[in-house]
């Protein structure tokens, strides 16, 4: 029996607004890690189009955190955390 995971994203704005969303459900750990890096790369390319760059990157086993700032003003614009969360067995 395999353990399954959910892939989530946590978005925090500098003025305090924060939200959490489930991106994918019921994944194996290997698949969840691959999708986590793909989603993170996609967000990075989207942020580059908006003239923002990542100034802080934290890569752990179960999460990727990136903080973005405007290239011109160096002011933080958004904090994104992609992480995987283990699904409890038998719905507990």
Coordinates of N, CA, C and O in Angstrom, one line a residue:
X1 N 0.8 -1.2 0.0 CA 0.0 0.0 0.0 C 0.9 1.2 0.0 O 1.8 1.3 0.7
X2 N 0.6 2.2 -0.9 CA 1.3 3.4 -1.0 C 0.7 4.5 -0.2 O -0.5 4.6 0.0
X3 N 1.6 5.4 0.3 CA 1.1 6.6 1.0 C 0.9 7.6 0.0 O 1.6 7.8 -1.0
X4 N -0.2 8.4 0.1 CA -0.5 9.4 -0.9 C -0.4 10.8 -0.3 O -0.6 11.0 0.9
X5 N -0.2 11.8 -1.1 CA 0.0 13.2 -0.7 C -0.9 14.1 -1.6 O -1.3 13.8 -2.7
X6 N -1.1 15.3 -1.0 CA -1.7 16.4 -1.7 C -0.7 17.4 -2.0 O 0.2 17.6 -1.2
X7 N -0.8 18.1 -3.1 CA 0.1 19.2 -3.4 C -0.6 20.5 -3.2 O -1.7 20.7 -3.7
X8 N -0.1 21.4 -2.3 CA -0.7 22.6 -1.9 C 0.2 23.8 -2.2 O 1.4 23.7 -2.3
X9 N -0.4 25.0 -2.3 CA 0.3 26.2 -2.5 C -0.2 27.2 -1.4 O -1.4 27.3 -1.2
X10 N 0.8 28.0 -0.9 CA 0.5 29.0 0.1 C 1.0 30.3 -0.5 O 2.1 30.4 -0.8
X11 N 0.1 31.3 -0.6 CA 0.4 32.6 -1.2 C 0.2 33.6 -0.1 O -0.8 33.7 0.5
X12 N 1.3 34.5 0.1 CA 1.2 35.5 1.1 C 1.7 36.8 0.4 O 2.7 36.9 -0.2
X13 N 0.8 37.8 0.6 CA 1.1 39.2 0.0 C 1.8 40.0 1.1 O 1.6 39.7 2.3
X14 N 2.5 41.1 0.8 CA 3.2 41.9 1.8 C 2.2 42.6 2.7 O 2.6 42.9 3.9
X15 N 1.0 42.9 2.3 CA 0.1 43.6 3.1 C -0.7 42.7 4.0 O -1.7 43.1 4.7
X16 N -0.4 41.4 4.1 CA -0.9 40.5 5.1 C -2.0 39.5 4.5 O -2.4 38.6 5.2
X17 N -2.4 39.7 3.3 CA -3.4 38.8 2.7 C -2.7 37.5 2.4 O -1.6 37.4 1.8
X18 N -3.3 36.4 2.8 CA -2.7 35.0 2.6 C -3.9 34.1 2.2 O -5.0 34.2 2.7
X19 N -3.5 33.1 1.4 CA -4.5 32.1 1.1 C -3.7 30.8 0.7 O -2.6 30.8 0.4
X20 N -4.5 29.7 0.9 CA -3.9 28.4 0.7 C -4.9 27.6 -0.2 O -6.1 27.7 -0.1
X21 N -4.3 26.9 -1.3 CA -5.1 26.2 -2.2 C -4.5 24.8 -2.5 O -3.3 24.7 -2.4
X22 N -5.4 23.9 -2.7 CA -4.9 22.5 -3.1 C -4.8 22.5 -4.6 O -5.8 22.8 -5.3
X23 N -3.6 22.2 -5.1 CA -3.4 22.1 -6.6 C -3.7 20.7 -7.1 O -4.3 20.6 -8.2
X24 N -3.2 19.7 -6.5 CA -3.4 18.3 -6.9 C -3.7 17.5 -5.7 O -3.2 17.7 -4.6
X25 N -4.5 16.4 -5.9 CA -4.8 15.5 -4.8 C -4.4 14.1 -5.1 O -4.3 13.7 -6.3
X26 N -4.2 13.3 -4.1 CA -4.0 11.8 -4.1 C -2.9 11.5 -5.1 O -3.0 10.7 -6.0
X27 N -1.7 11.9 -4.8 CA -0.5 11.7 -5.5 C 0.5 10.8 -4.8 O 0.5 10.8 -3.5
X28 N 1.4 10.1 -5.5 CA 2.5 9.4 -4.8 C 3.5 10.5 -4.5 O 3.5 11.6 -5.0
X29 N 4.5 10.2 -3.6 CA 5.5 11.1 -3.2 C 6.3 11.6 -4.4 O 6.6 12.8 -4.5
X30 N 6.7 10.6 -5.2 CA 7.6 11.0 -6.4 C 6.8 11.9 -7.3 O 7.4 12.9 -7.8
X31 N 5.6 11.6 -7.6 CA 4.8 12.4 -8.5 C 4.5 13.8 -7.9 O 4.6 14.8 -8.6
X32 N 4.3 13.9 -6.6 CA 4.0 15.1 -5.9 C 5.3 16.0 -6.0 O 5.2 17.2 -6.2
X33 N 6.5 15.4 -5.8 CA 7.7 16.2 -5.8 C 7.9 16.8 -7.2 O 8.4 17.9 -7.4
X34 N 7.7 16.0 -8.3 CA 7.9 16.4 -9.6 C 6.9 17.6 -10.0 O 7.3 18.6 -10.5
X35 N 5.6 17.4 -9.6 CA 4.7 18.5 -9.9 C 5.0 19.7 -9.1 O 4.7 20.8 -9.5
X36 N 5.5 19.5 -7.8 CA 5.8 20.7 -7.0 C 6.9 21.5 -7.7 O 6.8 22.8 -7.8
X37 N 7.9 20.9 -8.3 CA 8.9 21.7 -9.0 C 8.4 22.3 -10.3 O 8.8 23.4 -10.6
X38 N 7.5 21.6 -11.0 CA 7.0 22.1 -12.2 C 6.1 23.3 -12.0 O 6.2 24.3 -12.7
X39 N 5.2 23.2 -10.9 CA 4.4 24.4 -10.6 C 5.3 25.6 -10.1 O 5.0 26.7 -10.5
X40 N 6.3 25.3 -9.4 CA 7.2 26.4 -8.9 C 7.9 27.0 -10.1 O 8.0 28.3 -10.1
X41 N 8.4 26.3 -11.1 CA 9.1 26.8 -12.2 C 8.1 27.6 -13.1 O 8.5 28.7 -13.6
X42 N 6.9 27.2 -13.2 CA 5.9 27.9 -14.0 C 5.6 29.3 -13.3 O 5.4 30.3 -14.0
X43 N 5.5 29.3 -12.0 CA 5.2 30.5 -11.3 C 6.4 31.5 -11.4 O 6.2 32.7 -11.5
X44 N 7.6 30.9 -11.4 CA 8.8 31.7 -11.6 C 8.8 32.4 -12.9 O 9.1 33.6 -13.0
X45 N 8.5 31.7 -14.0 CA 8.5 32.3 -15.3 C 7.4 33.3 -15.5 O 7.6 34.4 -16.1
X46 N 6.3 33.1 -14.8 CA 5.2 34.1 -14.8 C 5.6 35.4 -14.1 O 5.3 36.5 -14.5
X47 N 6.4 35.2 -13.0 CA 6.8 36.4 -12.2 C 7.9 37.2 -13.0 O 8.0 38.4 -12.8
X48 N 8.7 36.5 -13.8 CA 9.7 37.2 -14.6 C 9.1 38.1 -15.6 O 9.6 39.1 -15.9
X49 N 7.9 37.7 -16.1 CA 7.2 38.5 -17.1 C 6.7 39.8 -16.4 O 6.5 40.8 -17.1
X50 N 6.5 39.7 -15.1 CA 6.0 40.9 -14.4 C 7.1 41.7 -13.8 O 6.9 42.5 -12.9
X51 N 8.3 41.5 -14.3 CA 9.5 42.3 -13.8 C 9.8 42.0 -12.3 O 10.2 42.9 -11.6
X52 N 9.6 40.8 -11.9 CA 9.9 40.4 -10.5 C 11.0 39.2 -10.6 O 11.0 38.4 -11.5
X53 N 11.8 39.2 -9.6 CA 12.8 38.1 -9.5 C 12.8 37.5 -8.1 O 12.4 38.2 -7.1
X54 N 13.2 36.2 -8.0 CA 13.3 35.6 -6.7 C 14.5 36.0 -6.0 O 15.6 35.9 -6.5
X55 N 14.4 36.5 -4.8 CA 15.6 36.9 -4.0 C 15.8 36.0 -2.9 O 16.9 36.0 -2.3
X56 N 14.9 35.1 -2.5 CA 15.1 34.1 -1.5 C 14.4 32.8 -1.9 O 13.3 32.8 -2.3
X57 N 15.2 31.7 -1.9 CA 14.7 30.4 -2.3 C 15.1 29.4 -1.3 O 16.3 29.3 -0.9
X58 N 14.2 28.7 -0.8 CA 14.4 27.6 0.2 C 13.9 26.3 -0.3 O 12.7 26.2 -0.6
X59 N 14.7 25.3 -0.5 CA 14.4 24.0 -1.0 C 14.6 23.0 0.1 O 15.7 22.8 0.5
X60 N 13.5 22.3 0.4 CA 13.5 21.3 1.4 C 12.9 20.0 0.8 O 12.5 20.0 -0.4
X61 N 12.9 19.0 1.6 CA 12.3 17.7 1.1 C 10.9 17.8 0.7 O 10.5 17.3 -0.4
X62 N 10.1 18.5 1.5 CA 8.6 18.5 1.2 C 8.1 19.9 0.9 O 6.9 20.1 0.9
X63 N 9.0 20.9 0.7 CA 8.5 22.2 0.4 C 9.5 23.1 -0.4 O 10.7 22.9 -0.3
X64 N 9.0 24.0 -1.2 CA 9.8 25.0 -2.0 C 9.2 26.3 -1.6 O 8.0 26.6 -1.8
X65 N 10.1 27.2 -1.1 CA 9.6 28.6 -0.8 C 10.4 29.5 -1.6 O 11.6 29.4 -1.7
X66 N 9.7 30.5 -2.3 CA 10.3 31.5 -3.0 C 9.7 32.9 -2.7 O 8.5 33.0 -2.6
X67 N 10.5 33.9 -2.5 CA 10.1 35.2 -2.2 C 10.5 36.1 -3.4 O 11.6 36.0 -3.8
X68 N 9.6 36.9 -3.9 CA 9.8 37.7 -5.1 C 9.8 39.1 -4.8 O 9.1 39.6 -3.9
X69 N 10.7 39.9 -5.5 CA 10.7 41.4 -5.3 C 10.8 42.0 -6.7 O 11.2 41.4 -7.7
X70 N 10.3 43.2 -6.8 CA 10.4 44.0 -8.0 C 11.8 44.3 -8.3 O 12.6 44.6 -7.5
X71 N 12.2 44.1 -9.6 CA 13.6 44.3 -10.0 C 14.1 45.7 -9.8 O 15.2 46.0 -9.5
X72 N 13.2 46.7 -10.1 CA 13.6 48.1 -10.0 C 13.6 48.6 -8.6 O 14.6 49.3 -8.2
X73 N 12.6 48.4 -7.8 CA 12.4 49.0 -6.5 C 13.0 48.1 -5.4 O 13.2 48.5 -4.2
X74 N 13.2 46.8 -5.7 CA 13.7 45.8 -4.7 C 12.7 45.6 -3.5 O 13.1 45.2 -2.4
X75 N 11.5 46.0 -3.7 CA 10.4 45.8 -2.7 C 9.7 44.5 -2.9 O 9.4 44.1 -4.0
X76 N 9.6 43.7 -1.8 CA 8.9 42.4 -1.8 C 7.5 42.5 -2.3 O 6.7 43.3 -1.9
X77 N 7.2 41.6 -3.2 CA 5.8 41.6 -3.8 C 5.0 40.4 -3.4 O 3.8 40.6 -3.2
X78 N 5.6 39.2 -3.3 CA 4.8 38.0 -3.0 C 5.7 36.9 -2.4 O 6.9 36.9 -2.7
X79 N 5.1 36.1 -1.6 CA 5.8 34.9 -1.1 C 5.0 33.7 -1.4 O 3.8 33.6 -1.2
X80 N 5.6 32.7 -2.1 CA 5.0 31.5 -2.6 C 5.6 30.3 -1.9 O 6.9 30.2 -2.0
X81 N 4.8 29.4 -1.4 CA 5.3 28.2 -0.8 C 4.5 27.0 -1.4 O 3.3 26.9 -1.3
X82 N 5.2 26.2 -2.2 CA 4.6 24.9 -2.7 C 5.0 23.8 -1.7 O 6.2 23.7 -1.4
X83 N 4.1 23.0 -1.3 CA 4.4 21.9 -0.4 C 3.5 20.7 -0.5 O 2.4 20.9 -1.1
X84 N 4.0 19.6 -0.1 CA 3.2 18.4 -0.1 C 2.8 18.0 1.3 O 3.6 18.2 2.2
X85 N 1.6 17.5 1.4 CA 1.0 17.1 2.7 C 0.5 15.7 2.6 O -0.2 15.3 1.7
X86 N 0.9 14.9 3.6 CA 0.5 13.5 3.6 C -1.0 13.4 3.9 O -1.5 14.0 4.8
X87 N -1.7 12.5 3.1 CA -3.1 12.2 3.3 C -3.2 11.2 4.4 O -2.6 10.1 4.3
X88 N -4.0 11.4 5.4 CA -4.2 10.4 6.5 C -4.8 9.1 5.9 O -5.7 9.2 5.0
X89 N -4.4 8.0 6.4 CA -5.0 6.7 5.9 C -6.4 6.5 6.5 O -6.7 6.9 7.6
X90 N -7.2 6.0 5.6 CA -8.6 5.6 6.0 C -9.4 6.8 6.4 O -10.3 6.7 7.2
X91 N -9.1 8.0 5.9 CA -9.9 9.2 6.1 C -9.8 9.8 7.5 O -10.7 10.5 7.9
X92 N -8.8 9.4 8.3 CA -8.7 9.9 9.7 C -8.1 11.2 9.7 O -7.3 11.6 9.0

